[in-house]
Short mmCIF file of C-alpha atoms in Angstrom, two decimals:
data_model
loop_
_atom_site.label_atom_id
_atom_site.label_comp_id
_atom_site.label_asym_id
_atom_site.label_seq_id
_atom_site.Cartn_x
_atom_site.Cartn_y
_atom_site.Cartn_z
CA UNK A 1 99.75 20.59 13.09
CA UNK A 2 100.89 17.32 11.09
CA UNK A 3 101.24 14.26 13.04
CA UNK A 4 105.13 13.48 12.81
CA UNK A 5 104.14 9.82 12.78
CA UNK A 6 102.53 10.25 9.46
CA UNK A 7 105.28 12.09 7.72
CA UNK A 8 107.31 9.15 6.38
CA UNK A 9 108.10 9.45 2.77
CA UNK A 10 105.44 7.77 0.72
CA UNK A 11 106.72 6.20 -2.73
CA UNK A 12 104.10 5.83 -5.35
CA UNK A 13 104.93 2.23 -6.08
CA UNK A 14 103.52 0.68 -8.14
CA UNK A 15 103.09 3.85 -10.47
CA UNK A 16 99.73 4.03 -11.86
CA UNK A 17 99.52 4.01 -15.57
CA UNK A 18 96.93 6.50 -16.15
CA UNK A 19 96.38 5.41 -19.48
CA UNK A 20 92.86 6.81 -19.47
CA UNK A 21 93.60 10.27 -17.99
CA UNK A 22 96.87 11.08 -19.95
CA UNK A 23 97.43 12.57 -23.50
CA UNK A 24 100.77 12.88 -25.12
CA UNK A 25 101.20 15.75 -27.32
CA UNK A 26 103.84 15.72 -29.94
CA UNK A 27 104.69 18.91 -32.42
CA UNK A 28 106.37 17.72 -35.55
CA UNK A 29 107.07 18.26 -39.24
CA UNK A 30 108.23 14.76 -40.03
CA UNK A 31 107.34 11.28 -39.81
CA UNK A 32 107.17 10.06 -36.32
CA UNK A 33 109.70 7.21 -36.76
CA UNK A 34 111.05 7.95 -33.15
CA UNK A 35 107.97 6.40 -31.63
CA UNK A 36 109.40 2.91 -32.35
CA UNK A 37 112.06 3.49 -29.72
CA UNK A 38 109.24 4.66 -27.31
CA UNK A 39 106.73 1.96 -28.10
CA UNK A 40 107.35 -0.10 -24.70
CA UNK A 41 106.50 3.03 -22.80
CA UNK A 42 104.02 5.17 -24.98
CA UNK A 43 101.96 2.86 -26.97
CA UNK A 44 99.23 2.28 -24.43
CA UNK A 45 98.48 6.14 -24.45
CA UNK A 46 96.53 8.48 -26.67
CA UNK A 47 98.65 10.68 -28.76
CA UNK A 48 97.75 14.11 -29.83
CA UNK A 49 99.99 15.10 -33.02
CA UNK A 50 100.08 18.83 -33.88
CA UNK A 51 101.49 18.99 -37.42
CA UNK A 52 103.48 22.26 -38.21
CA UNK A 53 104.29 23.60 -41.40
CA UNK A 54 102.66 22.38 -44.79
CA UNK A 55 99.26 20.80 -44.07
CA UNK A 56 99.27 19.08 -47.24
CA UNK A 57 101.97 16.92 -46.25
CA UNK A 58 101.41 13.43 -44.74
CA UNK A 59 102.82 12.63 -41.48
CA UNK A 60 103.56 9.03 -40.89
CA UNK A 61 102.77 7.46 -37.63
CA UNK A 62 103.98 3.97 -36.97
CA UNK A 63 101.38 1.26 -36.79
CA UNK A 64 99.57 0.49 -33.31
CA UNK A 65 99.52 3.91 -31.91
CA UNK A 66 96.40 5.54 -31.20
CA UNK A 67 96.38 9.17 -32.34
CA UNK A 68 94.49 12.08 -33.48
CA UNK A 69 96.28 14.65 -35.80
CA UNK A 70 95.55 18.11 -36.45
CA UNK A 71 97.13 20.38 -39.12
CA UNK A 72 96.96 24.10 -39.79
CA UNK A 73 93.84 23.80 -41.38
CA UNK A 74 92.24 21.87 -38.54
CA UNK A 75 93.27 24.37 -36.27
CA UNK A 76 91.66 27.21 -38.30
CA UNK A 77 88.61 25.22 -38.82
CA UNK A 78 88.01 24.43 -35.07
CA UNK A 79 89.23 28.08 -33.65
CA UNK A 80 88.10 30.16 -36.62
CA UNK A 81 89.33 33.60 -36.05
CA UNK A 82 90.90 32.44 -32.76
CA UNK A 83 93.25 30.54 -34.52
CA UNK A 84 95.41 33.66 -34.66
CA UNK A 85 96.93 32.96 -31.05
CA UNK A 86 98.50 29.49 -32.22
CA UNK A 87 101.97 29.81 -33.55
CA UNK A 88 102.87 28.47 -37.18
CA UNK A 89 106.11 27.10 -38.28
CA UNK A 90 107.33 26.95 -34.52
CA UNK A 91 106.91 23.98 -32.01
CA UNK A 92 104.92 26.60 -29.85
CA UNK A 93 101.89 25.09 -31.85
CA UNK A 94 102.06 22.29 -29.47
CA UNK A 95 99.76 24.14 -26.95
CA UNK A 96 96.89 23.65 -29.31
CA UNK A 97 97.05 19.98 -28.29
CA UNK A 98 96.79 20.90 -24.57
CA UNK A 99 93.52 23.23 -25.56
CA UNK A 100 91.83 20.05 -27.38
CA UNK A 101 92.80 17.37 -25.06
CA UNK A 102 90.16 16.13 -22.58
CA UNK A 103 92.38 14.61 -20.31
CA UNK A 104 93.74 15.26 -16.79
CA UNK A 105 97.34 15.24 -17.75
CA UNK A 106 99.72 16.02 -20.58
CA UNK A 107 103.01 14.47 -21.43
CA UNK A 108 104.86 16.50 -24.26
CA UNK A 109 107.98 15.42 -26.11
CA UNK A 110 109.90 16.39 -29.19
CA UNK A 111 110.30 14.28 -32.02
CA UNK A 112 114.28 14.15 -31.58
CA UNK A 113 113.97 12.98 -27.98
CA UNK A 114 115.08 9.23 -27.66
CA UNK A 115 114.68 6.91 -24.76
CA UNK A 116 117.80 7.74 -22.51
CA UNK A 117 119.67 4.99 -20.27
CA UNK A 118 120.44 5.45 -16.65
CA UNK A 119 123.98 4.72 -15.35
CA UNK A 120 123.23 0.99 -14.96
CA UNK A 121 122.33 0.88 -18.95
CA UNK A 122 118.59 0.55 -17.97
CA UNK A 123 116.21 2.21 -20.49
CA UNK A 124 114.54 5.03 -18.53
CA UNK A 125 110.61 4.97 -18.73
CA UNK A 126 110.42 9.15 -18.69
CA UNK A 127 106.48 9.19 -18.53
CA UNK A 128 106.43 6.97 -15.57
CA UNK A 129 109.07 9.17 -13.58
CA UNK A 130 106.80 12.12 -14.58
CA UNK A 131 103.73 10.59 -13.47
CA UNK A 132 105.48 9.90 -10.00
CA UNK A 133 106.49 13.55 -9.96
CA UNK A 134 102.86 14.71 -10.62
CA UNK A 135 101.32 12.24 -8.05
CA UNK A 136 103.52 13.37 -5.09
CA UNK A 137 103.52 16.75 -3.45
CA UNK A 138 105.97 19.46 -3.87
CA UNK A 139 107.60 21.63 -1.36
CA UNK A 140 107.72 24.97 -2.73
CA UNK A 141 107.64 27.06 0.95
CA UNK A 142 110.91 25.42 2.41
CA UNK A 143 113.83 23.63 0.62
CA UNK A 144 114.54 20.04 1.66
CA UNK A 145 118.25 19.40 1.37
CA UNK A 146 117.70 15.75 0.32
CA UNK A 147 115.47 17.11 -2.45
CA UNK A 148 112.21 15.28 -3.10
CA UNK A 149 111.35 13.77 0.22
CA UNK A 150 108.28 11.89 -1.07
CA UNK A 151 110.93 9.51 -2.83
CA UNK A 152 111.58 6.08 -1.95
CA UNK A 153 114.73 6.15 0.25
CA UNK A 154 114.49 10.06 1.22
CA UNK A 155 112.46 11.91 3.65
CA UNK A 156 112.37 15.31 5.14
CA UNK A 157 115.59 16.39 7.04
CA UNK A 158 116.08 17.54 10.59
CA UNK A 159 114.66 21.15 10.81
CA UNK A 160 112.14 20.86 8.29
CA UNK A 161 108.86 22.23 9.73
CA UNK A 162 106.19 19.47 10.51
CA UNK A 163 103.56 22.04 9.60
CA UNK A 164 104.77 22.21 6.02
CA UNK A 165 105.58 18.48 5.33
CA UNK A 166 102.23 17.62 3.66
CA UNK A 167 103.52 19.68 0.83
CA UNK A 168 101.30 21.04 -2.02
CA UNK A 169 99.65 19.69 -5.37
CA UNK A 170 101.99 19.26 -8.04
CA UNK A 171 101.13 20.92 -11.21
CA UNK A 172 104.21 20.72 -13.36
CA UNK A 173 107.07 18.21 -13.83
CA UNK A 174 109.87 19.30 -15.76
CA UNK A 175 112.48 16.81 -17.16
CA UNK A 176 115.99 17.05 -18.48
CA UNK A 177 118.19 15.69 -21.33
CA UNK A 178 121.38 13.77 -21.92
CA UNK A 179 123.73 14.54 -24.80
CA UNK A 180 122.45 17.71 -26.68
CA UNK A 181 122.07 20.34 -23.90
CA UNK A 182 119.23 22.83 -24.04
CA UNK A 183 121.78 25.90 -24.68
CA UNK A 184 120.85 29.21 -26.40
CA UNK A 185 122.86 30.19 -29.65
CA UNK A 186 125.83 32.07 -28.12
CA UNK A 187 126.38 29.11 -25.84
CA UNK A 188 126.15 26.68 -28.54
CA UNK A 189 128.67 28.71 -30.66
CA UNK A 190 131.17 28.78 -27.81
CA UNK A 191 130.71 25.05 -26.88
CA UNK A 192 129.77 23.31 -30.14
CA UNK A 193 131.10 19.88 -28.87
CA UNK A 194 129.57 20.01 -25.51
CA UNK A 195 127.33 17.15 -24.41
CA UNK A 196 125.51 16.42 -21.04
CA UNK A 197 126.69 13.18 -19.86
CA UNK A 198 125.78 13.75 -16.21
CA UNK A 199 123.01 11.73 -14.81
CA UNK A 200 121.72 13.36 -11.46
CA UNK A 201 119.31 11.13 -9.84
CA UNK A 202 117.44 13.75 -8.13
CA UNK A 203 113.88 15.50 -8.40
CA UNK A 204 113.48 18.76 -6.61
CA UNK A 205 110.73 21.56 -6.24
CA UNK A 206 111.78 24.94 -7.54
CA UNK A 207 111.12 27.14 -4.51
CA UNK A 208 108.36 29.60 -4.52
CA UNK A 209 109.28 33.18 -5.75
CA UNK A 210 112.00 31.58 -8.02
CA UNK A 211 111.66 31.32 -11.98
CA UNK A 212 113.05 29.06 -14.10
CA UNK A 213 113.93 28.52 -17.89
CA UNK A 214 111.25 25.91 -18.98
CA UNK A 215 111.98 23.59 -21.60
CA UNK A 216 109.10 21.90 -23.40
CA UNK A 217 110.61 18.96 -24.95
CA UNK A 218 110.22 16.73 -22.04
CA UNK A 219 107.50 18.14 -19.81
CA UNK A 220 104.29 16.93 -18.23
CA UNK A 221 101.81 18.91 -16.34
CA UNK A 222 98.12 18.49 -14.57
CA UNK A 223 96.08 20.16 -17.30
CA UNK A 224 93.18 20.57 -14.71
CA UNK A 225 95.36 22.50 -12.14
CA UNK A 226 97.47 24.81 -14.78
CA UNK A 227 96.31 23.76 -18.24
CA UNK A 228 95.04 27.31 -19.24
CA UNK A 229 98.24 29.17 -18.50
CA UNK A 230 100.37 26.56 -20.55
CA UNK A 231 100.16 28.89 -23.71
CA UNK A 232 103.43 28.99 -25.66
CA UNK A 233 103.01 32.49 -26.99
CA UNK A 234 103.35 33.71 -30.48
CA UNK A 235 106.56 32.44 -31.95
CA UNK A 236 107.70 31.61 -35.54
CA UNK A 237 106.22 32.56 -38.62
CA UNK A 238 105.30 36.53 -38.77
CA UNK A 239 106.90 36.96 -35.15
CA UNK A 240 110.20 38.75 -34.29
CA UNK A 241 111.26 36.09 -31.96
CA UNK A 242 111.49 32.33 -31.60
CA UNK A 243 112.79 29.60 -29.34
CA UNK A 244 111.34 31.60 -26.26
CA UNK A 245 107.82 30.00 -26.48
CA UNK A 246 108.62 27.10 -23.70
CA UNK A 247 110.36 29.74 -21.42
CA UNK A 248 107.51 32.38 -21.87
CA UNK A 249 105.05 29.52 -20.66
CA UNK A 250 107.28 28.73 -17.79
CA UNK A 251 107.53 32.17 -16.46
CA UNK A 252 103.65 32.62 -16.65
CA UNK A 253 102.66 29.19 -14.93
CA UNK A 254 105.54 29.76 -12.13
CA UNK A 255 104.16 33.02 -11.15
CA UNK A 256 100.72 31.53 -11.22
CA UNK A 257 101.57 28.37 -9.39
CA UNK A 258 103.08 30.55 -6.67
CA UNK A 259 99.97 32.53 -6.40
CA UNK A 260 97.85 29.47 -6.27
CA UNK A 261 99.74 27.53 -3.88
CA UNK A 262 100.72 24.77 -6.64
CA UNK A 263 104.13 23.16 -6.91
CA UNK A 264 106.77 22.66 -10.01
CA UNK A 265 109.37 20.08 -9.95
CA UNK A 266 112.37 19.57 -11.95
CA UNK A 267 115.17 17.08 -12.59
CA UNK A 268 114.26 13.38 -13.36
CA UNK A 269 113.24 11.96 -15.81
CA UNK A 270 115.98 12.47 -18.40
CA UNK A 271 115.46 11.67 -22.31
CA UNK A 272 118.11 11.65 -24.76
CA UNK A 273 118.33 14.70 -27.00
CA UNK A 274 119.81 13.42 -30.35
CA UNK A 275 119.89 16.38 -32.53
CA UNK A 276 121.51 19.62 -32.25
CA UNK A 277 119.82 22.60 -33.98
CA UNK A 278 121.66 25.10 -36.11
CA UNK A 279 123.19 27.70 -33.88
CA UNK A 280 123.14 30.53 -36.47
CA UNK A 281 119.59 29.91 -37.26
CA UNK A 282 118.72 29.98 -33.37
CA UNK A 283 120.74 33.33 -33.00
CA UNK A 284 118.36 34.70 -35.52
CA UNK A 285 115.44 33.61 -33.91
CA UNK A 286 116.48 34.47 -30.21
CA UNK A 287 118.79 37.26 -30.56
CA UNK A 288 115.91 39.91 -29.65
CA UNK A 289 114.77 37.67 -26.85
CA UNK A 290 118.21 37.59 -25.32
CA UNK A 291 118.04 41.29 -25.01
CA UNK A 292 114.47 41.62 -23.94
CA UNK A 293 114.54 38.94 -21.29
CA UNK A 294 116.84 41.21 -19.07
CA UNK A 295 113.57 43.39 -18.73
CA UNK A 296 111.30 40.33 -18.91
CA UNK A 297 112.67 38.33 -15.91
CA UNK A 298 112.39 41.41 -13.49
CA UNK A 299 109.08 41.84 -14.63
CA UNK A 300 107.86 38.50 -13.91
CA UNK A 301 109.80 38.76 -10.56
CA UNK A 302 107.86 41.57 -9.51
CA UNK A 303 104.46 40.32 -10.61
CA UNK A 304 101.75 40.29 -7.85
CA UNK A 305 98.45 38.79 -8.71
CA UNK A 306 95.33 39.88 -6.82
CA UNK A 307 93.51 37.93 -4.11
CA UNK A 308 90.52 38.35 -6.48
CA UNK A 309 92.18 35.88 -8.96
CA UNK A 310 91.46 32.54 -7.62
CA UNK A 311 91.34 30.55 -10.89
CA UNK A 312 94.08 29.90 -13.66
CA UNK A 313 92.17 31.91 -16.12
CA UNK A 314 91.52 34.93 -13.77
CA UNK A 315 95.25 34.81 -12.97
CA UNK A 316 96.17 34.67 -16.76
CA UNK A 317 93.95 37.37 -17.70
CA UNK A 318 95.42 39.92 -14.89
CA UNK A 319 99.00 38.71 -16.33
CA UNK A 320 97.98 39.84 -19.95
CA UNK A 321 97.14 43.17 -18.57
CA UNK A 322 100.45 43.50 -16.80
CA UNK A 323 102.31 42.42 -19.96
CA UNK A 324 100.38 44.95 -21.91
CA UNK A 325 100.99 47.70 -19.50
CA UNK A 326 104.56 46.95 -18.42
CA UNK A 327 106.04 45.35 -21.45
CA UNK A 328 104.77 47.04 -24.50
CA UNK A 329 107.40 49.89 -24.14
CA UNK A 330 110.19 47.18 -24.81
CA UNK A 331 108.49 46.38 -28.35
CA UNK A 332 104.91 46.60 -29.74
CA UNK A 333 105.30 42.57 -30.03
CA UNK A 334 104.26 42.47 -26.41
CA UNK A 335 101.05 44.40 -27.14
CA UNK A 336 100.26 41.76 -29.66
CA UNK A 337 101.25 39.11 -27.29
CA UNK A 338 99.20 40.37 -24.37
CA UNK A 339 95.89 40.31 -26.77
CA UNK A 340 97.11 36.75 -28.06
CA UNK A 341 97.19 35.72 -24.31
CA UNK A 342 93.44 36.88 -23.88
CA UNK A 343 92.36 35.23 -27.05
CA UNK A 344 93.97 31.96 -25.84
CA UNK A 345 91.89 32.05 -22.67
CA UNK A 346 88.73 32.77 -24.83
CA UNK A 347 89.29 29.83 -27.13
CA UNK A 348 90.30 27.57 -24.24
CA UNK A 349 87.05 28.17 -22.31
CA UNK A 350 85.14 27.66 -25.64
CA UNK A 351 86.68 24.20 -26.04
CA UNK A 352 86.59 23.37 -22.47
CA UNK A 353 83.35 24.90 -20.94
CA UNK A 354 83.61 22.91 -17.87
CA UNK A 355 86.89 24.73 -16.67
CA UNK A 356 85.35 28.12 -17.39
CA UNK A 357 85.67 30.69 -14.64
#
């Protein structure tokens, strides 16, 4: 039983910078001028830039940033035949950066995401908030109506079991967006001028057994806890579906986090999403997924991993077998995706032998 005297909310203050144990992963096809706005917050960190599209194109990075850049030729050279599991002409290529990183934590951000401002007009240091989220426990087993009880000024409410107040380790911090919302193509088409102006000052743990649509444009995670499951699937060039890369990863990591007793947080921090993508192009990418997800979601809701699966890799391999068995009847794509999931784990373990199961 937890001592009630030791359950007062503990703020992480000041927030550690974690500059030596955190990489920032950015997928891009263009010059990274947007980093100038982020310089006060991101310059101390190492960047891993995954260049999509034409590998002969030169990507300009502002001076003063420490980075390594990988294009498709590099991915093919490093992974050989296993490079087939990394998507091309799609932001899903970012997961290659997760694989080659050697740091404990990852923050990934899109190149059309700018620094947001809170209601007082202060610039939001998104990475600082992600670090706070990851370093504080999650509470997936029992919902706290004051949201994150570990934030300064909050605590566990009356009726919250003391036996659960220690929480569990946080594996994922999922941030949100001001301005352009992360809508699917049909919603974009019927609400072309809608903008998100609501800044909700809250962080909450997504309850165990609840799935969520993960967005990869403002995301941080503990690579050592959940990294091998952060595979963004087969999307883009040569595939029948796009714009489901981050959501696929989110469904996978959530069922694995639930199985392994890890937490996923959502809410703060906000970024300013500057550019709306073309809804007609998006619809072409999404339309099969819009139908397929009506079967995919029940599949994930019913996933039960075995007690023998005690590592992320073991969970992921089990999940890949379930995908092949249960989803291949929807479309042959899922047979191919299940094989790519196995290839991804094999490639991850080759580049990260210390994490091998």
